GROMACS .gro file of C-alpha atoms in nm:
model
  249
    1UNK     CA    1   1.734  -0.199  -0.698
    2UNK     CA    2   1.943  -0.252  -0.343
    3UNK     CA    3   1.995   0.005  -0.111
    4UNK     CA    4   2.312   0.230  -0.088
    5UNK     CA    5   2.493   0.054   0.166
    6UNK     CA    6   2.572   0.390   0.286
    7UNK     CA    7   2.239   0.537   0.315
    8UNK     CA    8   2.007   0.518   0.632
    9UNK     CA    9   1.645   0.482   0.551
   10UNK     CA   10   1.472   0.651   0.909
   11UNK     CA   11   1.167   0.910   1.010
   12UNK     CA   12   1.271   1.242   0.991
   13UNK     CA   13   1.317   1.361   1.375
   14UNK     CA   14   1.131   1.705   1.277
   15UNK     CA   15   0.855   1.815   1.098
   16UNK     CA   16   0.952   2.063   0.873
   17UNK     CA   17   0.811   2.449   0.992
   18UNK     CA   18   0.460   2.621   0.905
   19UNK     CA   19   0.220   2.518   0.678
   20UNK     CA   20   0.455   2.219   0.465
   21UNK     CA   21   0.473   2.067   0.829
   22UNK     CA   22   0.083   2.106   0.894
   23UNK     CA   23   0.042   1.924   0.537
   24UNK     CA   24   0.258   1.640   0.629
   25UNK     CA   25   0.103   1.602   0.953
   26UNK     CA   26  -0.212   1.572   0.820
   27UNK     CA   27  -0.045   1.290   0.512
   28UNK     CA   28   0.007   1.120   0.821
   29UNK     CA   29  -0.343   1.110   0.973
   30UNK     CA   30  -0.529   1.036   0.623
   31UNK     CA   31  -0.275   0.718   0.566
   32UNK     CA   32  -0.395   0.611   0.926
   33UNK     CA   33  -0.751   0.727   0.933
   34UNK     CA   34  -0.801   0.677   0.536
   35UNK     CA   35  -1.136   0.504   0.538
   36UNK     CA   36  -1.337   0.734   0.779
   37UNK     CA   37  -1.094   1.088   0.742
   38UNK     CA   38  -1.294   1.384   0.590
   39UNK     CA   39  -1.078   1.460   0.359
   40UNK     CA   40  -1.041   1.080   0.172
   41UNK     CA   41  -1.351   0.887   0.297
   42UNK     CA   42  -1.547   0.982  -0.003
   43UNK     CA   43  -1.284   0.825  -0.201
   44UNK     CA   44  -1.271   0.482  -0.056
   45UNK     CA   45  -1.476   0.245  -0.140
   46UNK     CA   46  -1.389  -0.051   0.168
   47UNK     CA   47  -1.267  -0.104   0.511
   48UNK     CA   48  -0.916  -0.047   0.494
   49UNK     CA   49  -0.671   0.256   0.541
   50UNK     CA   50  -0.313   0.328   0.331
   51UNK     CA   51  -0.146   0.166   0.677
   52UNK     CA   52  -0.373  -0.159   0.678
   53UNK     CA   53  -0.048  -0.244   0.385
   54UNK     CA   54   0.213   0.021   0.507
   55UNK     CA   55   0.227  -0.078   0.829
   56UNK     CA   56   0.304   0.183   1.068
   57UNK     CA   57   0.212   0.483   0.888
   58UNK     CA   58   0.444   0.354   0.662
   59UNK     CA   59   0.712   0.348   0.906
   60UNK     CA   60   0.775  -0.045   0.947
   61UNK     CA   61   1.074  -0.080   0.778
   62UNK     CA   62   0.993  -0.393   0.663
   63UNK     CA   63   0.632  -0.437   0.566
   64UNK     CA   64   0.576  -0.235   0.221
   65UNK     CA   65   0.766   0.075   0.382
   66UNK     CA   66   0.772   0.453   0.254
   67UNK     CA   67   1.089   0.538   0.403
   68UNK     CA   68   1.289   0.644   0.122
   69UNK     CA   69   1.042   0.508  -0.161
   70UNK     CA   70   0.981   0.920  -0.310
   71UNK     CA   71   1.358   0.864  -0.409
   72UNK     CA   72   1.246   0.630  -0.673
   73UNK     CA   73   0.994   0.802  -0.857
   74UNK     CA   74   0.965   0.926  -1.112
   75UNK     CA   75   0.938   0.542  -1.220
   76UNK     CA   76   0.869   0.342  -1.512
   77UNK     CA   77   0.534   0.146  -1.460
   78UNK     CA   78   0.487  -0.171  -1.618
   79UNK     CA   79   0.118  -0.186  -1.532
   80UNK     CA   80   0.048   0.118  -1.638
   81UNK     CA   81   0.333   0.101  -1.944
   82UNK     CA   82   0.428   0.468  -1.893
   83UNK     CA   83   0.667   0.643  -1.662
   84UNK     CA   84   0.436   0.728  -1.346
   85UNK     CA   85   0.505   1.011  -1.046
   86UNK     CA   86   0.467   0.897  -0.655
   87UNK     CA   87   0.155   1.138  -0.678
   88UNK     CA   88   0.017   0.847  -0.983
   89UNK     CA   89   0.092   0.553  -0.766
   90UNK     CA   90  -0.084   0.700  -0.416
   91UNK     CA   91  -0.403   0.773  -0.625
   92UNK     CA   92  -0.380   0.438  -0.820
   93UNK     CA   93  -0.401   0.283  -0.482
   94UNK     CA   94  -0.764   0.422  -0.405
   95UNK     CA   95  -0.846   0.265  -0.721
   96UNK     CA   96  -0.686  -0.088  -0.650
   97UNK     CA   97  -0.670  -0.127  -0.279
   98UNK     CA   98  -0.890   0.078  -0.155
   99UNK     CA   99  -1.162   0.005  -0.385
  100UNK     CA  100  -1.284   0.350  -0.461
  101UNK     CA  101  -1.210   0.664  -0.652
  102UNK     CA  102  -0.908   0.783  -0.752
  103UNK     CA  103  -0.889   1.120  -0.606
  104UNK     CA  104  -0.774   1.454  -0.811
  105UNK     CA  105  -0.464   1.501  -0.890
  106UNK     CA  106  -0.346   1.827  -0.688
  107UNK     CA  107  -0.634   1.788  -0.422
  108UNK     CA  108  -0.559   1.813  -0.091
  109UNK     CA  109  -0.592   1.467  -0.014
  110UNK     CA  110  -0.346   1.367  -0.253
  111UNK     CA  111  -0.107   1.685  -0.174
  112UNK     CA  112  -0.088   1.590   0.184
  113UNK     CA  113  -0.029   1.227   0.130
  114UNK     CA  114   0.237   1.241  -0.112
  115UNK     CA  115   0.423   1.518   0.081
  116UNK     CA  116   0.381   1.286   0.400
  117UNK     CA  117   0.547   1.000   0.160
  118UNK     CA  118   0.817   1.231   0.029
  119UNK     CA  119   0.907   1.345   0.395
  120UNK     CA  120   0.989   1.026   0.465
  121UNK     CA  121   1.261   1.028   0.224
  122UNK     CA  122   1.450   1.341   0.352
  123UNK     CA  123   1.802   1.286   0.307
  124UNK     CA  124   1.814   1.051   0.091
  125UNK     CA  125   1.950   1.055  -0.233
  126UNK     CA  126   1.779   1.059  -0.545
  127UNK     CA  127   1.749   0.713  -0.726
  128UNK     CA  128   1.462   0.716  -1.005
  129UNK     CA  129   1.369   0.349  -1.099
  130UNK     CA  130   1.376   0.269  -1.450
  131UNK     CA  131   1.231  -0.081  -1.418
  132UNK     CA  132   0.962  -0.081  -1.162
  133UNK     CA  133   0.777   0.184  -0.925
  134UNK     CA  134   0.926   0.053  -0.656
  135UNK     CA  135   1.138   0.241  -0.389
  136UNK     CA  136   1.492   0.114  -0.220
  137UNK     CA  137   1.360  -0.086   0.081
  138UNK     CA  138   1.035  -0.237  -0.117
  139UNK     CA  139   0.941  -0.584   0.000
  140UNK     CA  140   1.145  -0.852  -0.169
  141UNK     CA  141   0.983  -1.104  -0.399
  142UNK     CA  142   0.973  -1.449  -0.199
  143UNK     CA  143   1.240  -1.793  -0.353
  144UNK     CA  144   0.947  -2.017  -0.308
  145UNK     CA  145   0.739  -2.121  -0.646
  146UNK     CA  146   0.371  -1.966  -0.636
  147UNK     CA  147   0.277  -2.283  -0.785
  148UNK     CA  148   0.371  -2.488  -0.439
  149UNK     CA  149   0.051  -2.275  -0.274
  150UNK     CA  150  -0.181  -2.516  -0.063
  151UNK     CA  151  -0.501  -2.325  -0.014
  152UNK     CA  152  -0.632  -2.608   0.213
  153UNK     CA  153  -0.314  -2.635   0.431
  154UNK     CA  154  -0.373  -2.238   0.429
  155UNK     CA  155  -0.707  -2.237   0.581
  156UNK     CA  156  -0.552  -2.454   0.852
  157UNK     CA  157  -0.290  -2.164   0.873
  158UNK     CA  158  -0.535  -1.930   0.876
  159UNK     CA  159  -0.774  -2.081   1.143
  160UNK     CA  160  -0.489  -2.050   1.404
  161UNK     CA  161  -0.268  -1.783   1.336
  162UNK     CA  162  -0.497  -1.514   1.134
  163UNK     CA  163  -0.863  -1.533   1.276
  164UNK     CA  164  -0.825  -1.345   1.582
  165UNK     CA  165  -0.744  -1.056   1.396
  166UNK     CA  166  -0.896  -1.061   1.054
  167UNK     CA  167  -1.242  -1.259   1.193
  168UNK     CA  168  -1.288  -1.668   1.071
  169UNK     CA  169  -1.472  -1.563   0.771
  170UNK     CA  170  -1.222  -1.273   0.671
  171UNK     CA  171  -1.463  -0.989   0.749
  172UNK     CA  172  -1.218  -0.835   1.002
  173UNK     CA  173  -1.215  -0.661   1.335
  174UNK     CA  174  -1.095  -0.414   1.547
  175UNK     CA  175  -0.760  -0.601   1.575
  176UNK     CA  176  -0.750  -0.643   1.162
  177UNK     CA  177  -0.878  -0.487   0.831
  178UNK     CA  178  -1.069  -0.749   0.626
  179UNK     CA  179  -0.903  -0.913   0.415
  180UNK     CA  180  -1.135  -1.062   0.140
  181UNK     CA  181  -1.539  -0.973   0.046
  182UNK     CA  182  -1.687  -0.640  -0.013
  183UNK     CA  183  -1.459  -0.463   0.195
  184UNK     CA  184  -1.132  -0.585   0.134
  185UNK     CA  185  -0.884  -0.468  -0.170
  186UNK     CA  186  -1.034  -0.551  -0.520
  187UNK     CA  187  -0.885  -0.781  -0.806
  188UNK     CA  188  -0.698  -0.521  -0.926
  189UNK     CA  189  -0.463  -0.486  -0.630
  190UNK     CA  190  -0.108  -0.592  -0.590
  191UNK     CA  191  -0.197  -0.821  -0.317
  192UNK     CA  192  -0.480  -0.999  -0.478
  193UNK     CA  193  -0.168  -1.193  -0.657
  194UNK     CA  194  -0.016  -1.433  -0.424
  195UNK     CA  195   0.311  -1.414  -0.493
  196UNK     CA  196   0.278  -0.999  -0.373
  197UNK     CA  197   0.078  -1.120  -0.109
  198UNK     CA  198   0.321  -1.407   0.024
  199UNK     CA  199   0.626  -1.213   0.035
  200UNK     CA  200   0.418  -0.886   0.234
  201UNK     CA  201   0.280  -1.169   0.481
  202UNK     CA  202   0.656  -1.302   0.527
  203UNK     CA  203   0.752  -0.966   0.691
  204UNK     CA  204   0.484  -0.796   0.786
  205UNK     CA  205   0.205  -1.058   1.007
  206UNK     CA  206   0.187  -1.114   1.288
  207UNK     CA  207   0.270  -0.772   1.344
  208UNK     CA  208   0.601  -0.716   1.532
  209UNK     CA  209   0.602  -1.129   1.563
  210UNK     CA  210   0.709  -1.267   1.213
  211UNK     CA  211   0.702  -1.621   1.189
  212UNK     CA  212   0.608  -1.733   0.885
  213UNK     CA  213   0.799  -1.978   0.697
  214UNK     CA  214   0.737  -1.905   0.306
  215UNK     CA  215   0.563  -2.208   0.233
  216UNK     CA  216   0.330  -2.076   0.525
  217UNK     CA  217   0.311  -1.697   0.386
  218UNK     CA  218   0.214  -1.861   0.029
  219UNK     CA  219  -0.053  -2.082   0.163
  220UNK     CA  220  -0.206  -1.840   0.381
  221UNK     CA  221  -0.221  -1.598   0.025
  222UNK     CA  222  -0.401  -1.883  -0.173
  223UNK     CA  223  -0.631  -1.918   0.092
  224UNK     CA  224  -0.694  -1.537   0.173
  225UNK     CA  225  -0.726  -1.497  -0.230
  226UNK     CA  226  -0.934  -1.786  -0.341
  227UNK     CA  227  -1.246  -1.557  -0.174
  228UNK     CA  228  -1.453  -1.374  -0.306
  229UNK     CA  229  -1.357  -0.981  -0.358
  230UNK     CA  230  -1.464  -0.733  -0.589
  231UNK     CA  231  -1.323  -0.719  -0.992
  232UNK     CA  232  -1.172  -0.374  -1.046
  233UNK     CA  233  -1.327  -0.232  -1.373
  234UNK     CA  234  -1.099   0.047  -1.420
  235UNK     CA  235  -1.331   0.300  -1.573
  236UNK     CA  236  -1.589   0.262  -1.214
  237UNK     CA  237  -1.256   0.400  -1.054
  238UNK     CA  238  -1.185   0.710  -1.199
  239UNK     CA  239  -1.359   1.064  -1.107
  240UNK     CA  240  -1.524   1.250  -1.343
  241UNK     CA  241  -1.380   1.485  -1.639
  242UNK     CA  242  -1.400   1.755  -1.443
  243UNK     CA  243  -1.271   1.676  -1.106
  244UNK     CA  244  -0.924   1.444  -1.257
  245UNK     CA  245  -0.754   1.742  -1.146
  246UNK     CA  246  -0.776   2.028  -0.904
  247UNK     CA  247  -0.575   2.335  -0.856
  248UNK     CA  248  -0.719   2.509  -0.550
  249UNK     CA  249  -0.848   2.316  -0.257
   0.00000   0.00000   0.00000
């Protein structure tokens, strides 16, 4: 699903007026403040925030960006084998990489998020994707066969380029989210897969310094996933009866 050529794919330069812009002001600060906000940080169940992925706030146009992804949705979902809205796929992130809860559908949480996501795609034209929910500018599967991964030559990788950041044992820092263990996305996330996790490593670390070949971005993913991280039981993810969806907040 390429981009228009003739479409541009930026932030808005305003938010819009009264209370829609107060909502997608404060999309913004839960996708950057996700683990410890008041509004989501019951619903998380690890370390990292929606922009530990989405760099940016989302913004990087690169590294798993939401500019113009609310154009694609409603999508067909082949995980979920049934045609999912952008509201679905922010709340099926809590569950995945984020560990936790999904949230309501309708809270306020989820309101402001996907109205901080949508936003994003002002101006842009509607393009619903029947094959994947995936948006125009999504991060492009890498050429290189997953099967080529060298865990060993990735700890090596790892050692030098990654540890700083994301601590020698993965546990993360101030400078990086872990990225394996208790507090690092479960088995059920895109990026426990190493061919998801290759290609976002290819454009997205270091940040604003990409320089990973793609045998580099694959090794570093076989190392990073052949830890230890916790198996996503889909039914420990979902609220209860009562709370799967909200109408006031």
């Amino acid at each position: 699903m390429p981009p228009m050529k003739s479409e541009k794919y930026q932030v808005p330069s305003e938010y819009p007026p009264h209370e829609l812009g107060e909502i997608v002001r404060l999309g913004r600060a839960i996708v950057e403040q996700t683990n410890v906000h008041p509004l989501s940080k019951e619903y998380v169940g690890n370390s990292l925030t929606c922009s530990s992925c989405h760099l940016k706030a989302g913004t990087d146009p690169r590294a798993a960006t939401f500019l113009g992804i609310a154009t694609a949705y409603p999508a067909w979902s082949p995980r979920e084998k049934r045609v999912i809205t952008l509201e679905d796929r922010v709340l099926n992130c809590f569950m995945r990489s984020q560990n936790g809860i999904r949230p309501p559908l309708g809270s306020k949480v989820s309101t402001a998020i996907t109205a901080y996501i949508t936003w994003l795609s002002s101006g842009n034209a509607i393009r619903m994707n029947h094959e994947k929910p995936l948006g125009p500018n999504h991060v492009r599967p890498l050429k290189i066969r997953t099967e080529l991964a060298n865990a060993k030559r990735g700890a090596t990788l790892f050692s030098n380029q990654c540890a700083d950041c994301h601590g020698s044992e993965g546990t993360g820092s101030e400078a990086g989210p872990p990225v394996w263990g208790e507090n690092s996305y479960n088995t059920g996330a895109g990026m426990s897969h190493n061919d998801k996790l290759a290609a976002w490593l290819k454009v997205a670390m270091p940040p604003d310094e990409t320089n990973l070949s793609e045998q580099d971005a694959l090794d570093i993913a076989a190392y990073v996933n052949s830890h230890d991280r916790p198996e996503f039981v889909l039914e420990e993810h979902l609220p209860e009866t009562k709370q799967l969806g909200v109408y006031r907040w």
